[in-house]
Amino acid sequence: ASAVAAFSPSADLLVATRALLGVGGATLMPSTLSLIRNMFHDDGQRRVAISIWTGAFAGGAMLGPLMGGALLEHFWWGSVFLVNLPVMALLLVLAPLLLPESRDPRPSRFDLPGVVLSLGAILPMIYGVQHIAQEGFGWPPVLAVVTGLALGVVFVRRQRSMADPMLDVRLFGSRAFTAAIGANTLGVFAMVGSSLFTTQYLQMVMGARPLVAGLYALPSAGTAMLAAGLAPVLVRRVRPGVVVCAGLLVGASGFALLSRLDVTGQSGLLIAGIMLMAGGVTLVLTVSSDLIIATAPPERAGSVAGLSQVATEFGGALGISLLGSIGTAVYRGLLSDADASGPALDTLGGALEA
């Protein structure tokens, strides 16, 4: 999918290959989390392993823009996809040699109707939320949201009635599990949604080159790794719920700083805000991931990790669609007062080009 994306001749093909990349990428998180659950049975060792795993995850996400910026300085846009190929080749060679096998001794059959129902629930809701935010309430988007909610209810009922569900929604009967999933989703929602605006601010407001914009991510990557390393130490001394609340407060303080940005290009305020946001959210993700996986018996670790991945993916998608739609609505509302039209009214990039 990366190779095809790099040489896509049209936006439609690029979107399709990005969807395939999403499918492939979505298998990594539950697979690796379930391996950690089966490799480390001691609670302390598992927490350290998950903190390293979360630090790599968060640090990689923050360092991605730096690598992408460096490639775009010297090569064409497709190079950001080709860089995946040697990494995947290395994984295919080393994984069978280094990773132990872990599988459910009695795996359930693939639930194709469940997959269709889950997509039928999520996609219309995201479509409806986007269009309501951009265009206001109307029958098509409201109907899409109602349809998505109805299919979501059918999906949950089907999963509850199955002996071997695709996603064991009965786990939500545990308050600790539900709180951990909620914190995880909220953290990813905020981090992914805000990145949509910080990247535009760097390149379109401050006028930073791609490589320079990537360099701004380095301090936040360091903060994320530091927070991931601190999480198991803090949990040994303080209750996990208190650590999660502290992480949410630290992340919120970062967003409070980011809300003070203006068009003058305040790089110091931007860096401080992103560092606090990344550190707080990573602290939440590390502790909540451990709480989620600790509830799973070893043979069901993959299913529980999969449920965690669904929450993460849904939080990220909702962050981009909901926060992005609100940002677009505010942007268009302000520009319409200035009698702007055409490409300038669509996106900030269109305004700059105009």
C-alpha positions as a Markdown table, in Angstrom:
| # | Residue | x | y | z |
|---|---|---|---|---|
| 1 | Ala | 0.0 | 0.0 | 0.0 |
| 2 | Ser | 2.9 | 2.4 | 0.8 |
| 3 | Ala | 4.5 | 1.7 | -2.6 |
| 4 | Val | 1.2 | 2.3 | -4.5 |
| 5 | Ala | 0.5 | 5.5 | -2.4 |
| 6 | Ala | 3.9 | 6.9 | -3.3 |
| 7 | Phe | 3.1 | 6.7 | -7.0 |
| 8 | Ser | -0.6 | 7.4 | -6.9 |
| 9 | Pro | -1.7 | 9.4 | -10.1 |
| 10 | Ser | -4.9 | 10.6 | -8.5 |
| 11 | Ala | -6.3 | 11.7 | -5.2 |
| 12 | Asp | -8.9 | 8.9 | -5.3 |
| 13 | Leu | -6.2 | 6.2 | -5.5 |
| 14 | Leu | -4.2 | 7.9 | -2.8 |
| 15 | Val | -7.2 | 7.9 | -0.4 |
| 16 | Ala | -7.9 | 4.2 | -1.2 |
| 17 | Thr | -4.3 | 3.2 | -0.5 |
| 18 | Arg | -4.3 | 5.3 | 2.7 |
| 19 | Ala | -7.3 | 3.2 | 3.8 |
| 20 | Leu | -5.3 | 0.0 | 3.2 |
| 21 | Leu | -2.4 | 1.5 | 5.2 |
| 22 | Gly | -4.9 | 2.2 | 8.0 |
| 23 | Val | -6.0 | -1.4 | 8.0 |
| 24 | Gly | -2.4 | -2.6 | 8.2 |
| 25 | Gly | -1.5 | -0.1 | 10.9 |
| 26 | Ala | -4.5 | -0.9 | 13.0 |
| 27 | Thr | -3.3 | -4.5 | 13.4 |
| 28 | Leu | 0.0 | -3.5 | 15.0 |
| 29 | Met | -1.3 | -2.0 | 18.3 |
| 30 | Pro | -3.5 | -4.9 | 19.4 |
| 31 | Ser | -0.9 | -7.5 | 18.2 |
| 32 | Thr | 1.9 | -5.9 | 20.1 |
| 33 | Leu | -0.2 | -5.2 | 23.2 |
| 34 | Ser | -1.4 | -8.8 | 23.4 |
| 35 | Leu | 2.2 | -10.0 | 23.0 |
| 36 | Ile | 3.3 | -7.8 | 26.0 |
| 37 | Arg | 0.4 | -9.2 | 28.0 |
| 38 | Asn | 1.7 | -12.8 | 27.4 |
| 39 | Met | 5.4 | -12.0 | 27.7 |
| 40 | Phe | 5.3 | -10.2 | 31.0 |
| 41 | His | 3.1 | -11.7 | 33.7 |
| 42 | Asp | 4.6 | -9.7 | 36.5 |
| 43 | Asp | 2.6 | -6.4 | 37.0 |
| 44 | Gly | 5.7 | -4.3 | 37.5 |
| 45 | Gln | 7.5 | -5.7 | 34.4 |
| 46 | Arg | 4.3 | -5.3 | 32.3 |
| 47 | Arg | 3.9 | -1.6 | 33.3 |
| 48 | Val | 7.5 | -0.9 | 32.3 |
| 49 | Ala | 7.1 | -2.7 | 29.0 |
| 50 | Ile | 3.9 | -0.8 | 28.2 |
| 51 | Ser | 5.6 | 2.5 | 29.2 |
| 52 | Ile | 8.4 | 1.7 | 26.7 |
| 53 | Trp | 5.8 | 0.7 | 24.1 |
| 54 | Thr | 3.8 | 3.9 | 24.6 |
| 55 | Gly | 6.9 | 6.1 | 24.6 |
| 56 | Ala | 7.9 | 4.5 | 21.2 |
| 57 | Phe | 4.4 | 5.0 | 19.9 |
| 58 | Ala | 4.1 | 8.7 | 21.0 |
| 59 | Gly | 7.7 | 9.5 | 20.2 |
| 60 | Gly | 7.3 | 8.0 | 16.7 |
| 61 | Ala | 4.1 | 10.0 | 16.1 |
| 62 | Met | 5.9 | 13.2 | 17.1 |
| 63 | Leu | 9.1 | 12.5 | 15.2 |
| 64 | Gly | 7.1 | 11.6 | 12.0 |
| 65 | Pro | 6.8 | 15.2 | 10.9 |
| 66 | Leu | 10.5 | 15.7 | 11.3 |
| 67 | Met | 11.3 | 12.8 | 9.0 |
| 68 | Gly | 8.6 | 13.8 | 6.6 |
| 69 | Gly | 9.9 | 17.4 | 6.6 |
| 70 | Ala | 13.4 | 16.2 | 5.9 |
| 71 | Leu | 12.3 | 14.1 | 3.0 |
| 72 | Leu | 10.1 | 16.8 | 1.5 |
| 73 | Glu | 13.0 | 19.3 | 1.6 |
| 74 | His | 14.9 | 17.1 | -0.9 |
| 75 | Phe | 12.5 | 14.7 | -2.6 |
| 76 | Trp | 8.9 | 14.6 | -4.0 |
| 77 | Trp | 5.9 | 14.0 | -1.7 |
| 78 | Gly | 5.8 | 10.2 | -2.5 |
| 79 | Ser | 9.1 | 9.7 | -0.6 |
| 80 | Val | 7.2 | 9.9 | 2.7 |
| 81 | Phe | 5.5 | 6.6 | 1.8 |
| 82 | Leu | 8.6 | 4.8 | 0.4 |
| 83 | Val | 10.4 | 5.3 | 3.7 |
| 84 | Asn | 8.0 | 2.7 | 5.2 |
| 85 | Leu | 9.3 | -0.1 | 2.9 |
| 86 | Pro | 12.7 | -0.8 | 4.6 |
| 87 | Val | 11.1 | -0.7 | 8.0 |
| 88 | Met | 8.5 | -3.3 | 7.0 |
| 89 | Ala | 11.2 | -5.4 | 5.3 |
| 90 | Leu | 13.2 | -5.4 | 8.6 |
| 91 | Leu | 10.0 | -6.3 | 10.6 |
| 92 | Leu | 9.2 | -9.3 | 8.3 |
| 93 | Val | 12.7 | -10.7 | 8.7 |
| 94 | Leu | 13.2 | -10.1 | 12.4 |
| 95 | Ala | 9.6 | -10.7 | 13.8 |
| 96 | Pro | 9.6 | -14.5 | 13.3 |
| 97 | Leu | 13.1 | -14.7 | 14.9 |
| 98 | Leu | 12.5 | -12.5 | 17.9 |
| 99 | Leu | 8.7 | -12.5 | 18.8 |
| 100 | Pro | 7.0 | -15.4 | 20.5 |
| 101 | Glu | 3.8 | -16.8 | 19.1 |
| 102 | Ser | 0.6 | -16.0 | 21.0 |
| 103 | Arg | -2.8 | -17.2 | 19.9 |
| 104 | Asp | -6.2 | -18.0 | 21.4 |
| 105 | Pro | -6.5 | -21.8 | 21.6 |
| 106 | Arg | -10.1 | -21.6 | 20.6 |
| 107 | Pro | -10.4 | -18.7 | 18.2 |
| 108 | Ser | -13.8 | -17.5 | 17.1 |
| 109 | Arg | -14.8 | -17.3 | 13.4 |
| 110 | Phe | -14.4 | -14.0 | 11.6 |
| 111 | Asp | -17.6 | -11.9 | 12.2 |
| 112 | Leu | -18.2 | -10.3 | 8.8 |
| 113 | Pro | -21.7 | -9.0 | 9.7 |
| 114 | Gly | -20.2 | -7.4 | 12.8 |
| 115 | Val | -17.6 | -5.7 | 10.7 |
| 116 | Val | -20.3 | -4.3 | 8.3 |
| 117 | Leu | -22.4 | -3.1 | 11.3 |
| 118 | Ser | -19.5 | -1.4 | 13.0 |
| 119 | Leu | -18.6 | 0.5 | 9.8 |
| 120 | Gly | -22.2 | 1.3 | 9.2 |
| 121 | Ala | -22.4 | 2.8 | 12.7 |
| 122 | Ile | -19.1 | 4.8 | 12.6 |
| 123 | Leu | -18.9 | 6.2 | 9.1 |
| 124 | Pro | -22.4 | 7.8 | 8.9 |
| 125 | Met | -21.9 | 9.4 | 12.4 |
| 126 | Ile | -18.6 | 11.0 | 11.3 |
| 127 | Tyr | -20.1 | 12.1 | 8.0 |
| 128 | Gly | -23.1 | 13.6 | 9.8 |
| 129 | Val | -21.0 | 15.4 | 12.5 |
| 130 | Gln | -18.8 | 16.9 | 9.8 |
| 131 | His | -21.6 | 18.3 | 7.7 |
| 132 | Ile | -23.6 | 19.6 | 10.8 |
| 133 | Ala | -20.5 | 21.5 | 11.9 |
| 134 | Gln | -19.8 | 22.9 | 8.5 |
| 135 | Glu | -23.3 | 23.5 | 7.1 |
| 136 | Gly | -25.6 | 23.5 | 10.1 |
| 137 | Phe | -28.5 | 21.1 | 10.8 |
| 138 | Gly | -30.2 | 19.6 | 7.8 |
| 139 | Trp | -32.0 | 16.4 | 7.1 |
| 140 | Pro | -29.1 | 14.4 | 5.4 |
| 141 | Pro | -26.5 | 14.9 | 8.1 |
| 142 | Val | -29.1 | 14.4 | 11.0 |
| 143 | Leu | -30.4 | 11.3 | 9.3 |
| 144 | Ala | -26.8 | 10.0 | 8.9 |
| 145 | Val | -26.2 | 10.5 | 12.6 |
| 146 | Val | -29.4 | 8.8 | 13.6 |
| 147 | Thr | -28.7 | 5.9 | 11.2 |
| 148 | Gly | -25.2 | 5.4 | 12.7 |
| 149 | Leu | -26.5 | 5.4 | 16.2 |
| 150 | Ala | -29.2 | 2.9 | 15.3 |
| 151 | Leu | -26.7 | 0.6 | 13.7 |
| 152 | Gly | -24.4 | 1.0 | 16.7 |
| 153 | Val | -27.2 | -0.2 | 19.0 |
| 154 | Val | -27.7 | -3.3 | 16.7 |
| 155 | Phe | -24.0 | -3.9 | 16.7 |
| 156 | Val | -23.7 | -3.8 | 20.5 |
| 157 | Arg | -26.8 | -6.1 | 21.0 |
| 158 | Arg | -25.4 | -8.6 | 18.5 |
| 159 | Gln | -22.0 | -8.6 | 20.2 |
| 160 | Arg | -23.7 | -9.1 | 23.6 |
| 161 | Ser | -25.7 | -12.1 | 22.4 |
| 162 | Met | -22.7 | -13.9 | 20.8 |
| 163 | Ala | -20.7 | -16.6 | 22.7 |
| 164 | Asp | -17.5 | -15.4 | 21.0 |
| 165 | Pro | -18.0 | -11.8 | 20.0 |
| 166 | Met | -15.7 | -9.8 | 17.8 |
| 167 | Leu | -15.5 | -7.1 | 20.5 |
| 168 | Asp | -16.5 | -8.2 | 24.0 |
| 169 | Val | -18.6 | -5.2 | 25.0 |
| 170 | Arg | -19.4 | -7.0 | 28.3 |
| 171 | Leu | -16.0 | -5.8 | 29.5 |
| 172 | Phe | -17.6 | -2.3 | 29.9 |
| 173 | Gly | -19.3 | -3.8 | 32.9 |
| 174 | Ser | -16.0 | -3.0 | 34.7 |
| 175 | Arg | -15.8 | 0.6 | 35.9 |
| 176 | Ala | -12.0 | 0.6 | 35.8 |
| 177 | Phe | -12.0 | -0.8 | 32.2 |
| 178 | Thr | -14.6 | 1.8 | 31.0 |
| 179 | Ala | -12.8 | 4.7 | 32.6 |
| 180 | Ala | -9.5 | 3.6 | 31.1 |
| 181 | Ile | -11.1 | 3.3 | 27.6 |
| 182 | Gly | -12.7 | 6.7 | 28.0 |
| 183 | Ala | -9.5 | 8.4 | 29.1 |
| 184 | Asn | -7.6 | 6.7 | 26.2 |
| 185 | Thr | -10.2 | 7.8 | 23.6 |
| 186 | Leu | -10.3 | 11.4 | 25.0 |
| 187 | Gly | -6.5 | 11.7 | 25.0 |
| 188 | Val | -6.2 | 10.6 | 21.4 |
| 189 | Phe | -9.2 | 12.7 | 20.3 |
| 190 | Ala | -7.5 | 15.8 | 21.7 |
| 191 | Met | -3.9 | 15.0 | 20.5 |
| 192 | Val | -4.8 | 14.0 | 16.9 |
| 193 | Gly | -7.5 | 16.7 | 16.5 |
| 194 | Ser | -5.1 | 19.5 | 17.7 |
| 195 | Ser | -2.3 | 18.4 | 15.4 |
| 196 | Leu | -4.5 | 19.3 | 12.5 |
| 197 | Phe | -4.2 | 22.9 | 13.6 |
| 198 | Thr | -0.7 | 23.1 | 14.9 |
| 199 | Thr | 0.8 | 21.8 | 11.6 |
| 200 | Gln | -1.2 | 24.4 | 9.7 |
| 201 | Tyr | -0.1 | 27.1 | 12.1 |
| 202 | Leu | 3.5 | 26.2 | 11.7 |
| 203 | Gln | 3.6 | 26.1 | 7.9 |
| 204 | Met | 0.8 | 28.5 | 6.9 |
| 205 | Val | 0.9 | 31.1 | 9.6 |
| 206 | Met | 4.5 | 31.1 | 10.7 |
| 207 | Gly | 5.7 | 30.2 | 7.2 |
| 208 | Ala | 8.1 | 27.4 | 8.4 |
| 209 | Arg | 9.6 | 25.1 | 5.8 |
| 210 | Pro | 8.7 | 21.4 | 6.2 |
| 211 | Leu | 12.0 | 20.5 | 7.8 |
| 212 | Val | 11.8 | 23.4 | 10.3 |
| 213 | Ala | 8.2 | 22.5 | 11.1 |
| 214 | Gly | 9.3 | 19.0 | 11.8 |
| 215 | Leu | 12.1 | 20.3 | 14.2 |
| 216 | Tyr | 9.4 | 22.0 | 16.3 |
| 217 | Ala | 8.1 | 18.4 | 17.1 |
| 218 | Leu | 11.4 | 17.4 | 18.8 |
| 219 | Pro | 10.7 | 18.9 | 22.3 |
| 220 | Ser | 7.3 | 17.4 | 22.4 |
| 221 | Ala | 8.7 | 13.9 | 21.4 |
| 222 | Gly | 11.2 | 14.2 | 24.3 |
| 223 | Thr | 8.4 | 15.1 | 26.7 |
| 224 | Ala | 6.2 | 12.2 | 25.5 |
| 225 | Met | 9.0 | 9.7 | 26.1 |
| 226 | Leu | 9.8 | 11.2 | 29.5 |
| 227 | Ala | 6.1 | 11.0 | 30.5 |
| 228 | Ala | 5.9 | 7.3 | 29.3 |
| 229 | Gly | 9.0 | 6.5 | 31.5 |
| 230 | Leu | 7.6 | 8.3 | 34.5 |
| 231 | Ala | 4.2 | 6.5 | 34.4 |
| 232 | Pro | 5.2 | 3.2 | 36.0 |
| 233 | Val | 7.2 | 5.0 | 38.7 |
| 234 | Leu | 4.2 | 7.2 | 39.6 |
| 235 | Val | 1.7 | 4.3 | 39.6 |
| 236 | Arg | 3.9 | 2.5 | 42.2 |
| 237 | Arg | 3.4 | 5.4 | 44.5 |
| 238 | Val | 0.0 | 6.9 | 43.5 |
| 239 | Arg | -3.3 | 5.3 | 42.5 |
| 240 | Pro | -3.6 | 5.0 | 38.6 |
| 241 | Gly | -6.8 | 7.1 | 38.6 |
| 242 | Val | -5.0 | 10.0 | 40.2 |
| 243 | Val | -2.1 | 9.7 | 37.7 |
| 244 | Val | -4.7 | 9.7 | 34.8 |
| 245 | Cys | -6.4 | 12.8 | 36.2 |
| 246 | Ala | -3.0 | 14.5 | 36.6 |
| 247 | Gly | -2.2 | 13.7 | 33.0 |
| 248 | Leu | -5.5 | 15.1 | 31.7 |
| 249 | Leu | -4.8 | 18.3 | 33.7 |
| 250 | Val | -1.3 | 18.7 | 32.3 |
| 251 | Gly | -2.7 | 18.1 | 28.8 |
| 252 | Ala | -5.4 | 20.7 | 29.4 |
| 253 | Ser | -2.9 | 23.3 | 30.5 |
| 254 | Gly | -1.0 | 22.7 | 27.2 |
| 255 | Phe | -4.2 | 23.4 | 25.3 |
| 256 | Ala | -4.9 | 26.5 | 27.4 |
| 257 | Leu | -1.5 | 27.8 | 26.2 |
| 258 | Leu | -2.2 | 26.9 | 22.6 |
| 259 | Ser | -5.5 | 28.8 | 22.8 |
| 260 | Arg | -3.4 | 32.0 | 23.3 |
| 261 | Leu | -1.7 | 31.8 | 19.9 |
| 262 | Asp | -2.2 | 34.6 | 17.4 |
| 263 | Val | -1.1 | 35.5 | 13.8 |
| 264 | Thr | 2.2 | 36.9 | 14.9 |
| 265 | Gly | 3.8 | 33.5 | 15.1 |
| 266 | Gln | 4.5 | 32.8 | 18.8 |
| 267 | Ser | 7.0 | 29.9 | 18.5 |
| 268 | Gly | 7.8 | 29.7 | 22.2 |
| 269 | Leu | 4.2 | 29.5 | 23.3 |
| 270 | Leu | 3.5 | 26.9 | 20.6 |
| 271 | Ile | 6.4 | 24.7 | 21.8 |
| 272 | Ala | 5.4 | 25.0 | 25.4 |
| 273 | Gly | 1.8 | 24.2 | 24.7 |
| 274 | Ile | 2.6 | 21.1 | 22.5 |
| 275 | Met | 5.1 | 19.8 | 25.1 |
| 276 | Leu | 2.6 | 20.0 | 27.9 |
| 277 | Met | -0.1 | 18.5 | 25.7 |
| 278 | Ala | 2.1 | 15.6 | 24.5 |
| 279 | Gly | 3.4 | 14.9 | 28.0 |
| 280 | Gly | 0.0 | 14.9 | 29.7 |
| 281 | Val | -1.7 | 12.8 | 27.0 |
| 282 | Thr | 1.1 | 10.3 | 26.9 |
| 283 | Leu | 0.9 | 9.8 | 30.7 |
| 284 | Val | -2.8 | 9.1 | 30.2 |
| 285 | Leu | -2.3 | 6.7 | 27.3 |
| 286 | Thr | 0.5 | 4.7 | 29.2 |
| 287 | Val | -1.6 | 4.2 | 32.4 |
| 288 | Ser | -4.9 | 3.5 | 30.6 |
| 289 | Ser | -3.3 | 1.0 | 28.2 |
| 290 | Asp | -1.9 | -0.9 | 31.2 |
| 291 | Leu | -5.3 | -0.8 | 33.0 |
| 292 | Ile | -7.0 | -2.1 | 29.8 |
| 293 | Ile | -4.6 | -5.0 | 29.1 |
| 294 | Ala | -4.4 | -6.0 | 32.8 |
| 295 | Thr | -8.1 | -6.9 | 32.8 |
| 296 | Ala | -7.6 | -9.5 | 30.0 |
| 297 | Pro | -6.9 | -13.2 | 30.6 |
| 298 | Pro | -3.9 | -14.2 | 28.5 |
| 299 | Glu | -5.9 | -16.0 | 25.9 |
| 300 | Arg | -8.2 | -13.0 | 25.3 |
| 301 | Ala | -5.4 | -10.4 | 25.3 |
| 302 | Gly | -5.7 | -9.8 | 21.6 |
| 303 | Ser | -9.5 | -9.2 | 21.8 |
| 304 | Val | -9.1 | -6.7 | 24.6 |
| 305 | Ala | -6.2 | -4.9 | 22.9 |
| 306 | Gly | -8.4 | -4.8 | 19.8 |
| 307 | Leu | -11.1 | -3.1 | 21.7 |
| 308 | Ser | -8.5 | -0.6 | 22.9 |
| 309 | Gln | -7.5 | 0.0 | 19.3 |
| 310 | Val | -11.0 | 0.6 | 18.2 |
| 311 | Ala | -11.4 | 3.3 | 20.9 |
| 312 | Thr | -8.1 | 4.8 | 19.9 |
| 313 | Glu | -8.9 | 4.8 | 16.2 |
| 314 | Phe | -12.4 | 6.2 | 16.9 |
| 315 | Gly | -11.0 | 8.9 | 19.1 |
| 316 | Gly | -8.5 | 9.9 | 16.4 |
| 317 | Ala | -11.1 | 9.9 | 13.6 |
| 318 | Leu | -13.5 | 11.9 | 15.7 |
| 319 | Gly | -10.8 | 14.3 | 16.7 |
| 320 | Ile | -10.0 | 15.1 | 13.1 |
| 321 | Ser | -13.6 | 15.2 | 11.9 |
| 322 | Leu | -15.2 | 17.0 | 14.8 |
| 323 | Leu | -12.5 | 19.5 | 15.7 |
| 324 | Gly | -11.6 | 19.9 | 12.1 |
| 325 | Ser | -15.2 | 20.6 | 11.2 |
| 326 | Ile | -15.6 | 23.1 | 14.1 |
| 327 | Gly | -12.4 | 24.9 | 13.0 |
| 328 | Thr | -13.6 | 25.0 | 9.4 |
| 329 | Ala | -17.0 | 26.4 | 10.5 |
| 330 | Val | -15.3 | 29.2 | 12.6 |
| 331 | Tyr | -12.8 | 30.0 | 9.8 |
| 332 | Arg | -15.6 | 30.3 | 7.2 |
| 333 | Gly | -17.7 | 32.3 | 9.5 |
| 334 | Leu | -14.9 | 34.9 | 10.0 |
| 335 | Leu | -14.0 | 35.0 | 6.3 |
| 336 | Ser | -17.6 | 35.4 | 5.2 |
| 337 | Asp | -17.7 | 38.6 | 7.3 |
| 338 | Ala | -14.7 | 39.8 | 5.3 |
| 339 | Asp | -16.5 | 39.1 | 2.0 |
| 340 | Ala | -14.0 | 36.4 | 1.0 |
| 341 | Ser | -15.1 | 33.8 | -1.6 |
| 342 | Gly | -13.9 | 31.0 | -3.8 |
| 343 | Pro | -10.8 | 29.0 | -2.7 |
| 344 | Ala | -10.0 | 31.3 | 0.2 |
| 345 | Leu | -13.3 | 30.3 | 1.8 |
| 346 | Asp | -12.6 | 26.6 | 1.6 |
| 347 | Thr | -9.2 | 26.2 | 3.4 |
| 348 | Leu | -6.4 | 28.2 | 4.8 |
| 349 | Gly | -4.2 | 26.8 | 2.0 |
| 350 | Gly | -6.7 | 28.1 | -0.5 |
| 351 | Ala | -6.6 | 31.6 | 1.1 |
| 352 | Leu | -2.8 | 31.7 | 0.9 |
| 353 | Glu | -2.8 | 30.5 | -2.7 |
| 354 | Ala | -5.4 | 33.2 | -3.6 |
